[in-house]
mmCIF file of C-alpha atoms in Angstrom:
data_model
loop_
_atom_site.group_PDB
_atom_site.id
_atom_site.type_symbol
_atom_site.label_atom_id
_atom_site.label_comp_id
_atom_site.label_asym_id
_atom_site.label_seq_id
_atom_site.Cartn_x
_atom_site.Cartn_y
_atom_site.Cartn_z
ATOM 1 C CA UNK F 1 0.000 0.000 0.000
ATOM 2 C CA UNK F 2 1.444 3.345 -1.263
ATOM 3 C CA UNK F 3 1.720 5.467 2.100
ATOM 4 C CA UNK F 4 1.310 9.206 2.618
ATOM 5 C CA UNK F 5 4.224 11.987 2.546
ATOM 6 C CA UNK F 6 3.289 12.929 5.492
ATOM 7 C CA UNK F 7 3.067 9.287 6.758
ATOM 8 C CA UNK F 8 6.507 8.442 5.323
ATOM 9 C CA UNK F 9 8.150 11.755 6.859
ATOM 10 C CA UNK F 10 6.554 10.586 9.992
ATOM 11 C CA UNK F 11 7.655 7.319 9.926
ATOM 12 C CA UNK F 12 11.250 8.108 9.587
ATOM 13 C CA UNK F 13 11.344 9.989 12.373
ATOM 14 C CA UNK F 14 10.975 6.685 14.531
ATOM 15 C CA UNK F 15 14.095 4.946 15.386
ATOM 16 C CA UNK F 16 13.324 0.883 14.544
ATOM 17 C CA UNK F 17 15.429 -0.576 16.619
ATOM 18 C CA UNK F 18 14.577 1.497 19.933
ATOM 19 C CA UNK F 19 12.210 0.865 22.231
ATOM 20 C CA UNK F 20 10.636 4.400 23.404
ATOM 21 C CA UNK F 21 9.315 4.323 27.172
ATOM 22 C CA UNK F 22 5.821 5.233 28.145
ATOM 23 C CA UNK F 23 6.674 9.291 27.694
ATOM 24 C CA UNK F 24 8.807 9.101 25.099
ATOM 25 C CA UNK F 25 6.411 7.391 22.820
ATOM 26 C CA UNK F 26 3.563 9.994 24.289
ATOM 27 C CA UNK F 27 5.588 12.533 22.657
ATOM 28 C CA UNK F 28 6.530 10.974 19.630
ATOM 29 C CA UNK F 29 3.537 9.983 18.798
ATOM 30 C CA UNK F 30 1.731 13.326 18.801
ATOM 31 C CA UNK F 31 4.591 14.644 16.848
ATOM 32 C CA UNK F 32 3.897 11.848 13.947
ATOM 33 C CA UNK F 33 0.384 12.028 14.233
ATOM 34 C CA UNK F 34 -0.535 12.805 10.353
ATOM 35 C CA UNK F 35 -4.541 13.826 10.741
ATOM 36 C CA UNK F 36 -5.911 16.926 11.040
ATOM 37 C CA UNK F 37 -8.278 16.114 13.657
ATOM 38 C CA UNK F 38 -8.075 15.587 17.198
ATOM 39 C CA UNK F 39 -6.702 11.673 16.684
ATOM 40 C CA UNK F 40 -6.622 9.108 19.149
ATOM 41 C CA UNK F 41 -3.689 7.533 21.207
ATOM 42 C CA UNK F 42 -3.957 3.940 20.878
ATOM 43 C CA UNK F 43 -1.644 1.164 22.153
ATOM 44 C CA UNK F 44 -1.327 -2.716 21.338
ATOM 45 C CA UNK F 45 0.416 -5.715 22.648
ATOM 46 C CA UNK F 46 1.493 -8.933 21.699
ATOM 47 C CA UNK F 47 1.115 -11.276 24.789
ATOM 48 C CA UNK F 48 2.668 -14.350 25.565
ATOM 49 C CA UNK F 49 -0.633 -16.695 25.676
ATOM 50 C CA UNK F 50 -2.489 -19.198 23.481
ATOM 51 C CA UNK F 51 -5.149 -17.512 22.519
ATOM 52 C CA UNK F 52 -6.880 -21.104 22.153
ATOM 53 C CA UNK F 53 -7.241 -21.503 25.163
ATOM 54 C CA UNK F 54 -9.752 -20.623 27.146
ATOM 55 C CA UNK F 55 -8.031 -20.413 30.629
ATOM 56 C CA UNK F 56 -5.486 -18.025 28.937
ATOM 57 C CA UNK F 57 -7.501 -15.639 27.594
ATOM 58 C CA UNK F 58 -7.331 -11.472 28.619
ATOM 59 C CA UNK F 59 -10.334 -9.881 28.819
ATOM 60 C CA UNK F 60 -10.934 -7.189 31.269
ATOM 61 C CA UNK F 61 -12.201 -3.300 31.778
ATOM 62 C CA UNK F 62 -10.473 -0.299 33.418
ATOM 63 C CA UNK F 63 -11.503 3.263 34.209
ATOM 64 C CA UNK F 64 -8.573 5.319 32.265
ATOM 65 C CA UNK F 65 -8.321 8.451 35.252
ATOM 66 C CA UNK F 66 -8.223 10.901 32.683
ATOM 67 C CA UNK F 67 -11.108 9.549 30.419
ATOM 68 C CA UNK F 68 -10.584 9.475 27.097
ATOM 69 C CA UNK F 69 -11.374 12.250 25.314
ATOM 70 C CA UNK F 70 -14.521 10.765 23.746
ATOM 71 C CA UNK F 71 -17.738 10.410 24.550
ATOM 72 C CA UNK F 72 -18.967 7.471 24.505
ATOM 73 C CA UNK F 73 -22.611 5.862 22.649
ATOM 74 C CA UNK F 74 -23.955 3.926 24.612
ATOM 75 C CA UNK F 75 -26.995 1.249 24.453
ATOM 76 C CA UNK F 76 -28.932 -0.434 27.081
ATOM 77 C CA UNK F 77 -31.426 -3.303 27.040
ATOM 78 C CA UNK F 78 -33.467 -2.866 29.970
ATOM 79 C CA UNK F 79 -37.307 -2.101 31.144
ATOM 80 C CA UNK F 80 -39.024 -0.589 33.629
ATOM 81 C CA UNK F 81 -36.903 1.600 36.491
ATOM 82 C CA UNK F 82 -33.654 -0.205 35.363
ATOM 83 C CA UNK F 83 -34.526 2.016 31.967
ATOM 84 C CA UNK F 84 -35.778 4.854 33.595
ATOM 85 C CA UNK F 85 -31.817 4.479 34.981
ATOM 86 C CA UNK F 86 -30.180 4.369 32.197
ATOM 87 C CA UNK F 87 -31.813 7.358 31.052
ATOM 88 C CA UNK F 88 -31.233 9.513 33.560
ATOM 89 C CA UNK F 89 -27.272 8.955 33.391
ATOM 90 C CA UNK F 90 -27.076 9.897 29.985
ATOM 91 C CA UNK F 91 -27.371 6.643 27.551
ATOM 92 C CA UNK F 92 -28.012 7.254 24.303
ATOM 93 C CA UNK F 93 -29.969 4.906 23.511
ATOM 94 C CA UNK F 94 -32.397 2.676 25.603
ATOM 95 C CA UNK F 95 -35.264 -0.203 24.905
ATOM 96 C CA UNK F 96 -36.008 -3.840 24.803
ATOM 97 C CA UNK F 97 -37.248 -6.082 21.749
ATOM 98 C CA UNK F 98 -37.752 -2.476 19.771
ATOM 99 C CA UNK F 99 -33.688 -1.971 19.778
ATOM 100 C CA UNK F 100 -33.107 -5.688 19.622
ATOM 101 C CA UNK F 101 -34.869 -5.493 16.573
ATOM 102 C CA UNK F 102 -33.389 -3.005 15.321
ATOM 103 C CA UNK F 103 -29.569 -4.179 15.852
ATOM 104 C CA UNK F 104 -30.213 -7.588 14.504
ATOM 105 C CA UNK F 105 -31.670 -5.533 11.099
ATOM 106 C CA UNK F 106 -27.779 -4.422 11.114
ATOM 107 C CA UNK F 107 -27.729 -0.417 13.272
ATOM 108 C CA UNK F 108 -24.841 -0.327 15.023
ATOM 109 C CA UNK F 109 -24.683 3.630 15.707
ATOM 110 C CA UNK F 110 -23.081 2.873 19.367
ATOM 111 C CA UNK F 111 -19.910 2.147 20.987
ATOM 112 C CA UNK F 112 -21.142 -0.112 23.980
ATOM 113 C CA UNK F 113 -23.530 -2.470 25.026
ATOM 114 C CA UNK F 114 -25.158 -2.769 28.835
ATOM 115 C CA UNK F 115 -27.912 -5.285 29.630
ATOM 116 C CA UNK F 116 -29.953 -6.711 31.958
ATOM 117 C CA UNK F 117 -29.674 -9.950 33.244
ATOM 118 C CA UNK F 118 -33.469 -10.760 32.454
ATOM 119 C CA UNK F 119 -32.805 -9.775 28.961
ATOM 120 C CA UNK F 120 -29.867 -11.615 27.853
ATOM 121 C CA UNK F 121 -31.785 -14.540 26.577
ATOM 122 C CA UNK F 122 -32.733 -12.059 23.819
ATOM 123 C CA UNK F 123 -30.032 -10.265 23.346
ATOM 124 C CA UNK F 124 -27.510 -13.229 22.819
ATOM 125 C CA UNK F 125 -29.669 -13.812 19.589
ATOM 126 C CA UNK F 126 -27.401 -10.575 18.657
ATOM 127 C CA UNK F 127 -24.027 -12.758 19.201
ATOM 128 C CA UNK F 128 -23.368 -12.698 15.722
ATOM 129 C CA UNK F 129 -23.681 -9.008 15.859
ATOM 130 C CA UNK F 130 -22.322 -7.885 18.343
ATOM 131 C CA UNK F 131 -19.355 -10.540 19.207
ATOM 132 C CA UNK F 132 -17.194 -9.592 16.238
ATOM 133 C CA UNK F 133 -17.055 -5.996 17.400
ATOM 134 C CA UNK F 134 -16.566 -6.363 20.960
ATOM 135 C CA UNK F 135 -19.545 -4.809 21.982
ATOM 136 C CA UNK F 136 -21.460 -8.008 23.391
ATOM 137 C CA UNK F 137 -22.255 -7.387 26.891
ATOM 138 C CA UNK F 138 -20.536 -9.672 29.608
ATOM 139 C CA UNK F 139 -21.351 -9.602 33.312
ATOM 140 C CA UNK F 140 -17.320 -9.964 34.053
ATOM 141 C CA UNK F 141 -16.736 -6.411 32.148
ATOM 142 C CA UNK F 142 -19.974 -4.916 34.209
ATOM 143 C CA UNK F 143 -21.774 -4.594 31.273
ATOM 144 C CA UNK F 144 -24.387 -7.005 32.213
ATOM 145 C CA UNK F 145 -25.933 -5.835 35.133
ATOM 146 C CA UNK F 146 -28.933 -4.279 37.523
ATOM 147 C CA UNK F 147 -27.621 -1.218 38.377
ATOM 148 C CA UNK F 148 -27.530 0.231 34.877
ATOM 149 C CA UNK F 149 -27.394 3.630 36.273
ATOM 150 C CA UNK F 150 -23.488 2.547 37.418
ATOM 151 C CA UNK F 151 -22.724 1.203 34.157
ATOM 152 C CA UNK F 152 -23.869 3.910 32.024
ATOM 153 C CA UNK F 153 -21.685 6.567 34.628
ATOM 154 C CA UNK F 154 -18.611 4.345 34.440
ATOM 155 C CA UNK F 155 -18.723 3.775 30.699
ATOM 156 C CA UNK F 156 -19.554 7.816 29.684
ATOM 157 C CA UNK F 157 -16.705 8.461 32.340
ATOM 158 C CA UNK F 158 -13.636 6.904 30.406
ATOM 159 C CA UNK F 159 -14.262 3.289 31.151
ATOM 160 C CA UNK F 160 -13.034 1.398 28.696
ATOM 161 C CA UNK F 161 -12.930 -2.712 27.669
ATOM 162 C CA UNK F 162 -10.087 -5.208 26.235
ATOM 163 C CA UNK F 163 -9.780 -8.384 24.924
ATOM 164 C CA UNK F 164 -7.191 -10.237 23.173
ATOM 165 C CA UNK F 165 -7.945 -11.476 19.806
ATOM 166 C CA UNK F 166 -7.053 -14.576 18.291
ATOM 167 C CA UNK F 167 -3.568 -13.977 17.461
ATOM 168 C CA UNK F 168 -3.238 -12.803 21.063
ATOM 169 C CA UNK F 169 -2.835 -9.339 20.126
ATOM 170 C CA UNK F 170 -4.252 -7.005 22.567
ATOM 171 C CA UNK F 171 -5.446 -2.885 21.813
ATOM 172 C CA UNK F 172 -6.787 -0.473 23.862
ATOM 173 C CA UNK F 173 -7.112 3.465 23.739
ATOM 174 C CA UNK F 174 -5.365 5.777 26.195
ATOM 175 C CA UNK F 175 -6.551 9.120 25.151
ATOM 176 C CA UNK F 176 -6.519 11.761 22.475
ATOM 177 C CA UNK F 177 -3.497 14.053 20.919
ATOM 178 C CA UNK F 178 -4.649 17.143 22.288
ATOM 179 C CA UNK F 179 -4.241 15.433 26.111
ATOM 180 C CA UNK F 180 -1.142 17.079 27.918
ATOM 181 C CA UNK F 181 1.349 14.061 28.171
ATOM 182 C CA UNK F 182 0.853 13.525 32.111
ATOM 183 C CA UNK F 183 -2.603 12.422 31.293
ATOM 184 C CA UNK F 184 -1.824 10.171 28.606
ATOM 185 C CA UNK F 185 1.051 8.704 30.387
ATOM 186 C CA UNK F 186 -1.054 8.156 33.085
ATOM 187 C CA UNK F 187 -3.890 6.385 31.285
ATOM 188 C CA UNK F 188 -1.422 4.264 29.816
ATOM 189 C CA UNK F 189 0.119 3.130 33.521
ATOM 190 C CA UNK F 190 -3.454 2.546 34.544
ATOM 191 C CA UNK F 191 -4.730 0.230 31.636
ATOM 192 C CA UNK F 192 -1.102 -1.507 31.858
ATOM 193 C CA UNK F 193 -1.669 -2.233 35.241
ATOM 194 C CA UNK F 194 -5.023 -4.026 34.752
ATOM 195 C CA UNK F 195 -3.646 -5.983 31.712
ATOM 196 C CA UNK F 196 -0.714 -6.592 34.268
ATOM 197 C CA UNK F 197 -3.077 -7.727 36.920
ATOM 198 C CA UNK F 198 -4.937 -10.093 34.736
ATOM 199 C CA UNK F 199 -1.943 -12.468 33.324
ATOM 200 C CA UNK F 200 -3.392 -16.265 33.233
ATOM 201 C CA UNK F 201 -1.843 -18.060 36.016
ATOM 202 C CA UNK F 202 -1.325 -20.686 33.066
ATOM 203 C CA UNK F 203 0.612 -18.100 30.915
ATOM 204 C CA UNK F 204 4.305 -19.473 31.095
ATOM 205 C CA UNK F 205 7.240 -17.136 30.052
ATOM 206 C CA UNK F 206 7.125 -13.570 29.285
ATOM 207 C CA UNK F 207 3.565 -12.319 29.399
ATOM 208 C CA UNK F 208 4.502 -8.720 27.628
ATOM 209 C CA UNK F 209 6.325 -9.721 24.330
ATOM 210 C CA UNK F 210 5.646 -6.562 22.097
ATOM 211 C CA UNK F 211 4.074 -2.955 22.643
ATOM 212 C CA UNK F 212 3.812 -0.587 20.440
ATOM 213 C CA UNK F 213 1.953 2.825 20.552
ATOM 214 C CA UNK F 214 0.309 4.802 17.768
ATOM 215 C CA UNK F 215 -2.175 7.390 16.559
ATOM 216 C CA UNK F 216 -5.175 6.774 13.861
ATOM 217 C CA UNK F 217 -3.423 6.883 11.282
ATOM 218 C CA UNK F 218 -0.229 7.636 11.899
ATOM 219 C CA UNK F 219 2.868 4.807 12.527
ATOM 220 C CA UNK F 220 3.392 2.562 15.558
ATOM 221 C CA UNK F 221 6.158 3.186 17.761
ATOM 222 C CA UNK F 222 8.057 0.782 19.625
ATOM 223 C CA UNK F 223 7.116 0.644 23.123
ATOM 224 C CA UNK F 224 9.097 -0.235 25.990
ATOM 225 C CA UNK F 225 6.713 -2.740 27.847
ATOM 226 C CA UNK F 226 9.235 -3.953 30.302
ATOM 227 C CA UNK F 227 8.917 -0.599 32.304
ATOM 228 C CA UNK F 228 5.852 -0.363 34.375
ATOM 229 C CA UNK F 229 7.125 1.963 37.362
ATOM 230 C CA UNK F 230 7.819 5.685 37.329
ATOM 231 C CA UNK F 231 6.483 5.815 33.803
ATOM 232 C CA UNK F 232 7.015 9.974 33.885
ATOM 233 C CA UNK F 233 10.357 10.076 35.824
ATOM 234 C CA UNK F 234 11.918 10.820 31.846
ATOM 235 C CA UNK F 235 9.883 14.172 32.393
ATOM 236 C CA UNK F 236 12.933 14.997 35.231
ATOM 237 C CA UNK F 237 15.430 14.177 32.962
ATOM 238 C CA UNK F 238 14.114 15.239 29.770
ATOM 239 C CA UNK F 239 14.118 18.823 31.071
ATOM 240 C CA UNK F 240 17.060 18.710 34.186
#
């Protein structure tokens, strides 16, 4: 694929064969983001599992302390006061078998899912759906739950939800280019510490092989993934 000038001149200001820590790749990548919009900060890693099977699977949720930086759609399937709930801390979107219908007929103008537990019978019908995007809702990420109220708050607040895929690849978002580096560096410690937290006791060997940090559209940066403590003491020396 023929990439960008602005892509390429980005690119070449990455150095291959370094690995950038958690600041240093903050930096760099808002410097090589290409867009002209306010882009997003993403990260990924390549973890030591087999994604096969089941017992070494990462899947988990973590409120980023900085939020991040977008505002998230969200749907709930719920009736009654658990609706009335939902409503009244902001989801977008809230119904029953009128917006189960209306997902299975292929809308998908949302970025999470939250359920009641009465009304998962239905809405697994949407597995096919919803599964391939993430956006199924799972009572160990929260998102299947009574107090829909909570859910709604948490997810509108900067909560956010990972999984690895099958080639045991892991992504998650830490923020937007416009956020100050502090916060971004922060939200990256905090999601690293919950992927941290959540190794499979039946993961052998390194659990961290690869990280590498990006912007939409711009190019990945190797990250450090090894350090996980005093991720902005390079601010002290970056400046002493």
């Amino acid at each position: 694929m023929q990439r960008s000038k602005s892509y390429q001149a980005s690119a070449a200001k990455i150095d291959r064969d370094k690995l950038y820590s958690p600041l240093e790749a903050v930096r760099l990548a808002k410097e090589t983001s290409t867009t002209n919009y306010d882009a997003t900060v993403e990260v990924a890693f390549r973890l030591g599992i087999d994604p096969r099977k089941a017992d070494q699977l990462v899947r988990g949720t973590v409120n980023l302390p900085h939020g991040t930086g977008k505002t998230a759609r969200v749907l709930v399937f719920a009736n009654g006061d658990k609706a009335e709930a939902a409503r009244a801390a902001g989801a977008d979107y809230v119904g029953s078998d009128d917006m189960i219908e209306k997902v299975s007929g292929g809308w998908l103008d949302f970025d999470a899912v939250v359920a009641t537990p009465d009304l998962m019978g239905k809405v697994g019908r949407l597995g096919k759906v919803l599964g391939p995007r993430g956006l199924m809702p799972n009572p160990k990420t929260g998102t299947v739950t009574m107090d829909t109220g909570k859910a709604v708050t948490d997810i509108k607040g900067g909560k956010i939800e990972f999984r690895n895929d099958k080639h045991a690849n892991l992504h998650f978002i830490i923020g937007k280019t416009s956020f100050d580096d502090t916060k971004l560096v922060e939200n990256y410690a905090a999601a690293l510490d919950e992927v941290l937290r959540l190794k499979p006791s039946a993961s052998k060997g390194r659990f961290l092989l690869k990280a590498t940090m990006s912007t939409t559209m711009g190019p990945g940066i190797p990250l450090d993934a090894t350090k996980t403590r005093g991720l902005l003491e390079d601010e002290a020396d970056a400046t002493a």
